[in-house]
mmCIF file of N, CA and C in Angstrom:
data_model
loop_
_atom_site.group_PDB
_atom_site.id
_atom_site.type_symbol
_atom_site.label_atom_id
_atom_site.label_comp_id
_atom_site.label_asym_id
_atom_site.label_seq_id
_atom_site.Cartn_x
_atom_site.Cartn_y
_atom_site.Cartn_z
ATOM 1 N N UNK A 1 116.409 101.597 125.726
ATOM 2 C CA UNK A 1 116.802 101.951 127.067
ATOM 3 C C UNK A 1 116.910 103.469 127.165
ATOM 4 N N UNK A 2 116.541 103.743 128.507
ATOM 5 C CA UNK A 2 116.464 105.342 127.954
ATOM 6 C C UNK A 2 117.813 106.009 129.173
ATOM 7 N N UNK A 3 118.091 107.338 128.643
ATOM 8 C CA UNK A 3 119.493 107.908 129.241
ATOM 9 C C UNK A 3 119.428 107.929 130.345
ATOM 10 N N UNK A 4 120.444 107.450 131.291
ATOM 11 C CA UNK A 4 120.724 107.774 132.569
ATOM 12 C C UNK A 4 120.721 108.940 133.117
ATOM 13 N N UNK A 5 120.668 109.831 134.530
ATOM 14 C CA UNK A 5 120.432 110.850 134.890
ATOM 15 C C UNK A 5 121.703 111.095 135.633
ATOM 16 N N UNK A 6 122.339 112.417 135.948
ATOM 17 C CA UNK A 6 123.169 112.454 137.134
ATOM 18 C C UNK A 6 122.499 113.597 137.994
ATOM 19 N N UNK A 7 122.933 113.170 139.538
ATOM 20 C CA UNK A 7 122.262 113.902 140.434
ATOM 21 C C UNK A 7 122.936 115.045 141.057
ATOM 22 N N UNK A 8 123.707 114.999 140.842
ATOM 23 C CA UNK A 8 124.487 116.575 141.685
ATOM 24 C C UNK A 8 125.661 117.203 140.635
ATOM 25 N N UNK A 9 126.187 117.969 141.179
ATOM 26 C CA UNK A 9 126.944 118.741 140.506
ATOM 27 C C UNK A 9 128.361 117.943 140.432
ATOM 28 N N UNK A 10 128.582 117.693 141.500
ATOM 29 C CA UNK A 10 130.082 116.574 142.129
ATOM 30 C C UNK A 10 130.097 115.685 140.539
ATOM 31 N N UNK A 11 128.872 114.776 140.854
ATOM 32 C CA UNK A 11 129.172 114.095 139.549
ATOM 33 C C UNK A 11 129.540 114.336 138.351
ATOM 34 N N UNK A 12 128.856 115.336 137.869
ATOM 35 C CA UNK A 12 129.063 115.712 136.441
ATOM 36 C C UNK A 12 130.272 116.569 136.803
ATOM 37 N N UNK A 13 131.191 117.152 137.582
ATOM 38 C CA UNK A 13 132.106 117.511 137.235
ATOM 39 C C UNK A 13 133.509 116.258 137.218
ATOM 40 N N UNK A 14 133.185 114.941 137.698
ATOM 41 C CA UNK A 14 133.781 114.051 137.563
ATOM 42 C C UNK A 14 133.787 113.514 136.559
ATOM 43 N N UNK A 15 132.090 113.216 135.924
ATOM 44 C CA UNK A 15 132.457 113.110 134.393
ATOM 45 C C UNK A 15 133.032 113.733 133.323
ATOM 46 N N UNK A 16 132.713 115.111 133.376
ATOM 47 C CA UNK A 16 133.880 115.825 132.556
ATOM 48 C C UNK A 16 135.220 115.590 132.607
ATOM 49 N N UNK A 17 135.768 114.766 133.677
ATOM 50 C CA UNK A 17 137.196 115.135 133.582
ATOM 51 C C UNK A 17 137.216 113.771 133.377
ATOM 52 N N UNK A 18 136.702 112.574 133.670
ATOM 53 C CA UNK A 18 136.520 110.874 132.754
ATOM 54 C C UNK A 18 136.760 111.627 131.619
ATOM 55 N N UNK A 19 135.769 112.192 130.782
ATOM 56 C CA UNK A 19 135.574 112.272 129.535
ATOM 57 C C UNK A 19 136.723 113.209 128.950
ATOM 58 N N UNK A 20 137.899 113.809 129.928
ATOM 59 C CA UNK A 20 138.687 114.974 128.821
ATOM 60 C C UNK A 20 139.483 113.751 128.122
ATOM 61 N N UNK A 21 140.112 112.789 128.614
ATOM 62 C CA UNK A 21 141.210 112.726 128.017
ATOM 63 C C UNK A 21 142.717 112.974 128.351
ATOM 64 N N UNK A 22 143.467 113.170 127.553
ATOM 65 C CA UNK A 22 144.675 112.899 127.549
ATOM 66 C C UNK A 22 144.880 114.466 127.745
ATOM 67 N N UNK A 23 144.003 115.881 127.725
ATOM 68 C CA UNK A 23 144.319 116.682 127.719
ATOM 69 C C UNK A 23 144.521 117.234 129.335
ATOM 70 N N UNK A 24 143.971 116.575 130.068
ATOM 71 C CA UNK A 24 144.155 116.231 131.769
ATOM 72 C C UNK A 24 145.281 115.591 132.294
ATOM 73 N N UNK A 25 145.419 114.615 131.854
ATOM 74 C CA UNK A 25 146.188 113.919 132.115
ATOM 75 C C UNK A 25 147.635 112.564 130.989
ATOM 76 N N UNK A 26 148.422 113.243 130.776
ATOM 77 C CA UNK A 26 149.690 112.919 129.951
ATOM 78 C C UNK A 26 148.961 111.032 129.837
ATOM 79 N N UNK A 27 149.277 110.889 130.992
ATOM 80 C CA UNK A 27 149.438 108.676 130.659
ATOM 81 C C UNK A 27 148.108 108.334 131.015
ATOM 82 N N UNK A 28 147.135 109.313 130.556
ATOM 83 C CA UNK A 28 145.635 108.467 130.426
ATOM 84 C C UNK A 28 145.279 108.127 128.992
ATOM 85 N N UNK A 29 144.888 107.428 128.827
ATOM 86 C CA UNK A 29 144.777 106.761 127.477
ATOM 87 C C UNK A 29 143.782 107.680 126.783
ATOM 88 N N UNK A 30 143.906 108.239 125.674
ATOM 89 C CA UNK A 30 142.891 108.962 125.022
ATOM 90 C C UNK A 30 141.422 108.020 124.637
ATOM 91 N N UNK A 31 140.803 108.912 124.684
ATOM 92 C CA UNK A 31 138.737 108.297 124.989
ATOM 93 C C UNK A 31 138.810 108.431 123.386
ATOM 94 N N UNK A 32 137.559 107.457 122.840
ATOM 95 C CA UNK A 32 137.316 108.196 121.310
ATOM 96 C C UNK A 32 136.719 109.210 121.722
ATOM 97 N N UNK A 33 136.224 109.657 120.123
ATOM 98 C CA UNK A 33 135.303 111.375 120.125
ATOM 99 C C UNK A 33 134.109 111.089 120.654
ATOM 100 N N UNK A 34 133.579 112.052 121.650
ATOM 101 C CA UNK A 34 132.578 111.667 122.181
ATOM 102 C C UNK A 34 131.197 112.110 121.415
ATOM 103 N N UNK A 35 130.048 111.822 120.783
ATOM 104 C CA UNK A 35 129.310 111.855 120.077
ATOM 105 C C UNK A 35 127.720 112.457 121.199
ATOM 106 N N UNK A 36 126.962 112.651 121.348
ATOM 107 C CA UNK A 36 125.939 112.936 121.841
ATOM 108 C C UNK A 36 125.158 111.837 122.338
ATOM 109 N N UNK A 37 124.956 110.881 121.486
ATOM 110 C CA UNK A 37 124.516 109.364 121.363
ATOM 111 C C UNK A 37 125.578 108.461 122.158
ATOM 112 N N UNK A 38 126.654 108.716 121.892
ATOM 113 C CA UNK A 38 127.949 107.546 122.441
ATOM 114 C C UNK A 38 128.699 108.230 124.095
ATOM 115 N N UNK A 39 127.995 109.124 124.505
ATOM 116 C CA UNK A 39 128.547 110.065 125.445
ATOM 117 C C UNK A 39 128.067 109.026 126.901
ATOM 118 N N UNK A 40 126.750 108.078 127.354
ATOM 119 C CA UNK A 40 126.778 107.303 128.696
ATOM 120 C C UNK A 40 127.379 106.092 127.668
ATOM 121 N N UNK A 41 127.749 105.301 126.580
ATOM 122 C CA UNK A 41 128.719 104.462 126.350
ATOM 123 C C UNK A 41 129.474 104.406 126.883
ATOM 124 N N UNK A 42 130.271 105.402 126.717
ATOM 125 C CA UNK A 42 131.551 105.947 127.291
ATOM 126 C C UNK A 42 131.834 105.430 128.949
ATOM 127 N N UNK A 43 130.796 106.688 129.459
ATOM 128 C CA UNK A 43 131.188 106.699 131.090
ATOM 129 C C UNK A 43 130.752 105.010 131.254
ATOM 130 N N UNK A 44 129.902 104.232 130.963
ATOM 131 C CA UNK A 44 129.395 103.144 131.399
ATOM 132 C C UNK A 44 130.534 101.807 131.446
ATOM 133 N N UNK A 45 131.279 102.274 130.284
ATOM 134 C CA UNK A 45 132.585 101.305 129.646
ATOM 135 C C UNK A 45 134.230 101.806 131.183
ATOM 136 N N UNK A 46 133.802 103.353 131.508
ATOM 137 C CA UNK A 46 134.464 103.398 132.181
ATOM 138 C C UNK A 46 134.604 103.641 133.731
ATOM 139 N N UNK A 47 133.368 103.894 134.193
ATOM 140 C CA UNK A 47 132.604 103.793 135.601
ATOM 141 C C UNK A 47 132.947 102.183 136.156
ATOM 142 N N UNK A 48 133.623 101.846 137.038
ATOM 143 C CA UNK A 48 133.319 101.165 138.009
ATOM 144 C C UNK A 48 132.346 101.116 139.609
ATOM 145 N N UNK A 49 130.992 100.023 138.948
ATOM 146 C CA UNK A 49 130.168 100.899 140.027
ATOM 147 C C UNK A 49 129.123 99.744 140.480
ATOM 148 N N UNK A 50 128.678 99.643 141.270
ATOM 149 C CA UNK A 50 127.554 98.756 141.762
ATOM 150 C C UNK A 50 126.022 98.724 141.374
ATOM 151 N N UNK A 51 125.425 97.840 140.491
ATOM 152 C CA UNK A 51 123.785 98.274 140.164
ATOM 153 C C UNK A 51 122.909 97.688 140.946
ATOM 154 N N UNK A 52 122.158 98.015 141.308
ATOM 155 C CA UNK A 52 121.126 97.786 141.795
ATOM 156 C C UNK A 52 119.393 98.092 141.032
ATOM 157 N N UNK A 53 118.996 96.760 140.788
ATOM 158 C CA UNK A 53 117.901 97.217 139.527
ATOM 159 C C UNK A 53 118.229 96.532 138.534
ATOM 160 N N UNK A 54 116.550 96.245 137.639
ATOM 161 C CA UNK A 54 117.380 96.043 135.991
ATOM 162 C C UNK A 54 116.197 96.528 135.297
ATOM 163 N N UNK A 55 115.602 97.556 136.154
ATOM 164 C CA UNK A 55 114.624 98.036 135.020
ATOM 165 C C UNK A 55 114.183 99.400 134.890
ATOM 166 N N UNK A 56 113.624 100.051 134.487
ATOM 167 C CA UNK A 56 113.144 101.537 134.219
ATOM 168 C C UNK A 56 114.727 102.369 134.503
ATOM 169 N N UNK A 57 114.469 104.097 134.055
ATOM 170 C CA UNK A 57 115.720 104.372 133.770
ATOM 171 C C UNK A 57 116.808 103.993 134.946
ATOM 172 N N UNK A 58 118.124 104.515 134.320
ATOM 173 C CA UNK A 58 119.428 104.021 134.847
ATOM 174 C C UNK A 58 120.099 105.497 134.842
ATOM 175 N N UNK A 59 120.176 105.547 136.477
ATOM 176 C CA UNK A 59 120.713 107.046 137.297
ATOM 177 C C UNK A 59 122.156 106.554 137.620
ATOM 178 N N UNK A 60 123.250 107.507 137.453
ATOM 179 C CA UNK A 60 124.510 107.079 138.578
ATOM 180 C C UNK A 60 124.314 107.794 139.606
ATOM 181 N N UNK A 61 124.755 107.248 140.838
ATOM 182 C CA UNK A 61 124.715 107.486 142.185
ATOM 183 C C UNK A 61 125.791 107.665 143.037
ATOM 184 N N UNK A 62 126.616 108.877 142.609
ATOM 185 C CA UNK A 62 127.678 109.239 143.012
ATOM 186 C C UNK A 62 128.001 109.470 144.701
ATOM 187 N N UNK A 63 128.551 108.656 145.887
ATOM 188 C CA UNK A 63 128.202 108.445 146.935
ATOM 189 C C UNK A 63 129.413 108.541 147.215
ATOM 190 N N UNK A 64 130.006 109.093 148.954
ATOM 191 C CA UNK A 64 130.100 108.791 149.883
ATOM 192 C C UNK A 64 130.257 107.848 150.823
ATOM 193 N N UNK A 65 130.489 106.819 151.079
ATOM 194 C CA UNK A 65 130.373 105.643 152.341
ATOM 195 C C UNK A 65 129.843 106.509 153.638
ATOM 196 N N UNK A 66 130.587 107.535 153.789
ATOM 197 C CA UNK A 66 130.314 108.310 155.441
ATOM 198 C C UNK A 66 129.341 109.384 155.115
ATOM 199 N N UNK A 67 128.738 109.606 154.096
ATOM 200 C CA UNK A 67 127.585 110.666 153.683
ATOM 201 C C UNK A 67 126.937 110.710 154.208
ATOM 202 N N UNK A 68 125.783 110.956 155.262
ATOM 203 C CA UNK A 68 124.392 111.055 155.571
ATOM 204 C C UNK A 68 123.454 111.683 154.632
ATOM 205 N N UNK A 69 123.481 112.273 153.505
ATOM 206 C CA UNK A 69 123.100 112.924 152.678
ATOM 207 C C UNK A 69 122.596 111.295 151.619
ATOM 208 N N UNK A 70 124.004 110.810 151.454
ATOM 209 C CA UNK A 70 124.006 110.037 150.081
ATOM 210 C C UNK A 70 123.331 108.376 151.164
ATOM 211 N N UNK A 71 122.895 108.358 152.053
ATOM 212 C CA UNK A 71 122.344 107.585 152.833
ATOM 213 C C UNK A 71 120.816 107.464 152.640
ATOM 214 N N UNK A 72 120.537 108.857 152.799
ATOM 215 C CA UNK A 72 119.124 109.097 153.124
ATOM 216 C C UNK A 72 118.883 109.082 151.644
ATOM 217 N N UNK A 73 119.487 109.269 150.569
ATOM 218 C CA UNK A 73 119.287 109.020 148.790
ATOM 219 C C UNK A 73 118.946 107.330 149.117
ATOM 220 N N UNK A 74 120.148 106.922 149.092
ATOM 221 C CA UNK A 74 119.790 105.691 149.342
ATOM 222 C C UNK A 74 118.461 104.812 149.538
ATOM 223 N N UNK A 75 118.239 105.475 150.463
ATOM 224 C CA UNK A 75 116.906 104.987 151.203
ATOM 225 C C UNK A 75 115.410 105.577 150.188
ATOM 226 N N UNK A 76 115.714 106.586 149.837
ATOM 227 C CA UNK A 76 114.703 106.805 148.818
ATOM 228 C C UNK A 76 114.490 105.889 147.770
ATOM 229 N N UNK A 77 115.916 105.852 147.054
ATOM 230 C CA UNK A 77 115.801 104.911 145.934
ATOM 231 C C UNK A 77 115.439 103.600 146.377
ATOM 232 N N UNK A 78 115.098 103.400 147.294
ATOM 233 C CA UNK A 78 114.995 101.599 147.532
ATOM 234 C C UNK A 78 113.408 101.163 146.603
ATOM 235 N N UNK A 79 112.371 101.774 147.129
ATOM 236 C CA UNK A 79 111.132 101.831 146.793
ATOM 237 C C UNK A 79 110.835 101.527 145.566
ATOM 238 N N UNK A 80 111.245 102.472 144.645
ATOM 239 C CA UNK A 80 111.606 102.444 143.343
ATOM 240 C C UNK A 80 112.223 101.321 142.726
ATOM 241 N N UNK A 81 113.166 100.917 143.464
ATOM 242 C CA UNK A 81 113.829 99.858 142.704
ATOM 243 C C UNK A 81 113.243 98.687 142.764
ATOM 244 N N UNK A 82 112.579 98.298 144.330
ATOM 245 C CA UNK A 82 111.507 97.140 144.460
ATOM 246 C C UNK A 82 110.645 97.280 143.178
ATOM 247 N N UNK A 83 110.469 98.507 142.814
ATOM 248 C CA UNK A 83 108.936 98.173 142.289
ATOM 249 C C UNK A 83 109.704 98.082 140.426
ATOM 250 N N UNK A 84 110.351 97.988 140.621
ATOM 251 C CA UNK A 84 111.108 97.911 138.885
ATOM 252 C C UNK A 84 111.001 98.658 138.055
ATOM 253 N N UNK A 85 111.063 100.128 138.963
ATOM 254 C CA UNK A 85 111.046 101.820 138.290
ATOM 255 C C UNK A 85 112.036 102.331 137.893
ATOM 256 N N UNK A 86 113.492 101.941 138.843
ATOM 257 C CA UNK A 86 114.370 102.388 138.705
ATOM 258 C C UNK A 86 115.791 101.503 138.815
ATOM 259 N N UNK A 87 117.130 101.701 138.121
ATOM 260 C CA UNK A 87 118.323 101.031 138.511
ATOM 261 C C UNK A 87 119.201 102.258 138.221
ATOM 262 N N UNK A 88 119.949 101.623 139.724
ATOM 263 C CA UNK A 88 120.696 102.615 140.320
ATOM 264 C C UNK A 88 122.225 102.086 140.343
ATOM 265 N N UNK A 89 123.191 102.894 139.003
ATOM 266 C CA UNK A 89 124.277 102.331 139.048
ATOM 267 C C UNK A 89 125.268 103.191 140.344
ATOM 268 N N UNK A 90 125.752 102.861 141.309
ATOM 269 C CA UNK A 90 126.361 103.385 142.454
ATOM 270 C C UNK A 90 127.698 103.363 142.260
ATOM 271 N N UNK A 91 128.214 104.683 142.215
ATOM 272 C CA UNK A 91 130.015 104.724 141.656
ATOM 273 C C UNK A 91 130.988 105.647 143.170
ATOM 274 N N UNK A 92 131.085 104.535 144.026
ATOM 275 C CA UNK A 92 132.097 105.086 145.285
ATOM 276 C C UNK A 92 133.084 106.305 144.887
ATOM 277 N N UNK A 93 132.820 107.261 146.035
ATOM 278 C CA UNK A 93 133.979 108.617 146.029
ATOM 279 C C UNK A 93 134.014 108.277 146.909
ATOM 280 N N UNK A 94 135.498 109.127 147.391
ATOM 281 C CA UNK A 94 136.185 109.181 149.120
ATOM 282 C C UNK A 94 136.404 110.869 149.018
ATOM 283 N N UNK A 95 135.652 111.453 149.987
ATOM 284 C CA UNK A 95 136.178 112.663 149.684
ATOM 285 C C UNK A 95 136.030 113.524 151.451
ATOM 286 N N UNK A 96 134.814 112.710 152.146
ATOM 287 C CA UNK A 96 134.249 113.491 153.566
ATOM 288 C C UNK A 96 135.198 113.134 154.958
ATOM 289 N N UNK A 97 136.121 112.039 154.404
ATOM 290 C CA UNK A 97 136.825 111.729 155.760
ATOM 291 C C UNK A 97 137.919 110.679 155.415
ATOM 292 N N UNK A 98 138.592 110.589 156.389
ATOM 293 C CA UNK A 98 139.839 109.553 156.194
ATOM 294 C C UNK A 98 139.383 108.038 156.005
ATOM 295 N N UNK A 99 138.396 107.735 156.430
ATOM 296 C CA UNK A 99 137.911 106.305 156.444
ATOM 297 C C UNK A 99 137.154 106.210 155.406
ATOM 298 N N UNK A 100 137.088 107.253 154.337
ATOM 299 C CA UNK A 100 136.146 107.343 153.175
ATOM 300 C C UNK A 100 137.067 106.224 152.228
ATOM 301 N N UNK A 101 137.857 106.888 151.791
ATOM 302 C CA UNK A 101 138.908 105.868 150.758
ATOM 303 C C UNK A 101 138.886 104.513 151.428
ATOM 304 N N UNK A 102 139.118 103.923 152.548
ATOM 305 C CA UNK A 102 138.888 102.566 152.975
ATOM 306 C C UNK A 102 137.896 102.063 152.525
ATOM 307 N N UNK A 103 136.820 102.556 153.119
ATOM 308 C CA UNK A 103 135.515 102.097 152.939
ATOM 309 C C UNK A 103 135.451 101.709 151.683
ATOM 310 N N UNK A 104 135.670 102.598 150.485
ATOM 311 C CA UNK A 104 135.188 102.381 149.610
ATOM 312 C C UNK A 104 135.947 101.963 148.639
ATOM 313 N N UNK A 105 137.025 101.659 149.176
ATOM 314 C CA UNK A 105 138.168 100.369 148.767
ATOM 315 C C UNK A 105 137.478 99.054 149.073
ATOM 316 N N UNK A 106 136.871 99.066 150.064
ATOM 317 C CA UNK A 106 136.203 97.807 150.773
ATOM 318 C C UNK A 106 134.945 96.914 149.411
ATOM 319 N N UNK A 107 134.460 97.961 149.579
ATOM 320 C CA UNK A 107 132.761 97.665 149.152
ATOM 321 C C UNK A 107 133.552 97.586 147.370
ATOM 322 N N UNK A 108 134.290 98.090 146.918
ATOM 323 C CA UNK A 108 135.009 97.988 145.157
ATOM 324 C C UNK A 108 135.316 96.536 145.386
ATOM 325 N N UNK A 109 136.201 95.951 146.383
ATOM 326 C CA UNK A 109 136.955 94.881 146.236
ATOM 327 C C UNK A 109 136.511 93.763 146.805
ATOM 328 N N UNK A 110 135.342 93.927 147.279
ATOM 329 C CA UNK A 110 134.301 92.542 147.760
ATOM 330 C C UNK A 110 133.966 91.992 146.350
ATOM 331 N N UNK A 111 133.673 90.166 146.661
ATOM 332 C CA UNK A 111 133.270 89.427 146.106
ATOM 333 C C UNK A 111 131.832 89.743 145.473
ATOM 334 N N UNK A 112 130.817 90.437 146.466
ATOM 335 C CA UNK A 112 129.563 90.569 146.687
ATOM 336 C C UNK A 112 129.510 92.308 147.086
ATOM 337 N N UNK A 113 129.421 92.966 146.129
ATOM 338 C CA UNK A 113 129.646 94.378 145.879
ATOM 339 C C UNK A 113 128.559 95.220 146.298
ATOM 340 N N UNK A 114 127.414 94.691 146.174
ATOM 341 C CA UNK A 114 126.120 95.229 146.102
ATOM 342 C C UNK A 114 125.505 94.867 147.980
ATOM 343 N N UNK A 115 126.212 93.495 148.577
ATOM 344 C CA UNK A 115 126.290 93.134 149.707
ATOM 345 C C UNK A 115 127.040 94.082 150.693
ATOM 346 N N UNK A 116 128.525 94.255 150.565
ATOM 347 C CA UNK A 116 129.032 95.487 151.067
ATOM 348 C C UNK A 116 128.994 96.546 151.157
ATOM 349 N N UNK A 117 128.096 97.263 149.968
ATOM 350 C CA UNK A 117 127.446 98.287 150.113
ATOM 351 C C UNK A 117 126.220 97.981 151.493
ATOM 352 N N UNK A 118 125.506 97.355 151.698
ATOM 353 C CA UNK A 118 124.389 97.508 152.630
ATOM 354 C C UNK A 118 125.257 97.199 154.119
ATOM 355 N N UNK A 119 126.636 96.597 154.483
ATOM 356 C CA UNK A 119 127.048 96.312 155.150
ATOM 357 C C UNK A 119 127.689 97.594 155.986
ATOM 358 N N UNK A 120 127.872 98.902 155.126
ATOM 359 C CA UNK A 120 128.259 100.135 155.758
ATOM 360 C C UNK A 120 127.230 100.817 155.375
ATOM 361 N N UNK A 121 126.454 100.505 155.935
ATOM 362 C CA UNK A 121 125.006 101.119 156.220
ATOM 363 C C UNK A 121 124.058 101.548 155.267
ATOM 364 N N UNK A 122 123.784 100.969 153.737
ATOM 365 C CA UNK A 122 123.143 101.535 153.372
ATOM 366 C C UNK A 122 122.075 100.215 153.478
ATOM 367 N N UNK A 123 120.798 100.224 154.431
ATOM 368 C CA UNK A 123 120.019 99.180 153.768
ATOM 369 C C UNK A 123 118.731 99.690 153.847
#
């Protein structure tokens, strides 16, 4: 399987701070040592996120609910994924508006995760 990609900057500064540890935060449970090889283990064991896909590489898709940006991504990746190029693990932020954290409380806590995602507009 080959390494996942991240797409913006947002993300990878979220993973860095997944990955500090206990040195961030007192009552977060310390991560093992992170290795080069064991480094998407890690985030994958600790990402809660929606996939879409099960074949060719595996991108996280750090999104928005109210994005128009992370919409129109969306819509790119669809193509790709029909054709079994790409899987797209999708990990909800709230950060552009007050109805962001709802939303994406919503689409985490559905039965059908990957369904609620297309239900606030991504289809």
């Amino acid at each position: 399987m080959q390494k996942p990609t991240i797409r913006s900057g947002i993300a990878a500064m979220l993973l860095s701070l997944l990955c500090a540890g206990p040195a961030l935060a007192a009552t977060a449970a310390p991560l093992p040592p992170i290795t080069q090889g064991s480094y998407w283990n890690v985030i994958g064991q600790r990402l809660t996120y929606i996939q879409e896909g099960t074949k060719g590489p595996v991108i996280y898709d750090f999104f928005d609910p109210n994005c128009p940006y992370c919409h129109g991504m969306y819509d790119e990746e669809q193509p790709l994924i029909r054709a079994g190029k790409l899987t797209v693990r999708y990990v909800p932020v709230a950060y552009l508006m007050p109805s962001s954290a709802p939303e994406a409380a919503a689409i985490l806590q559905s039965p059908h995760r990957l369904s609620a995602l297309r239900h606030f507009g991504y289809s």
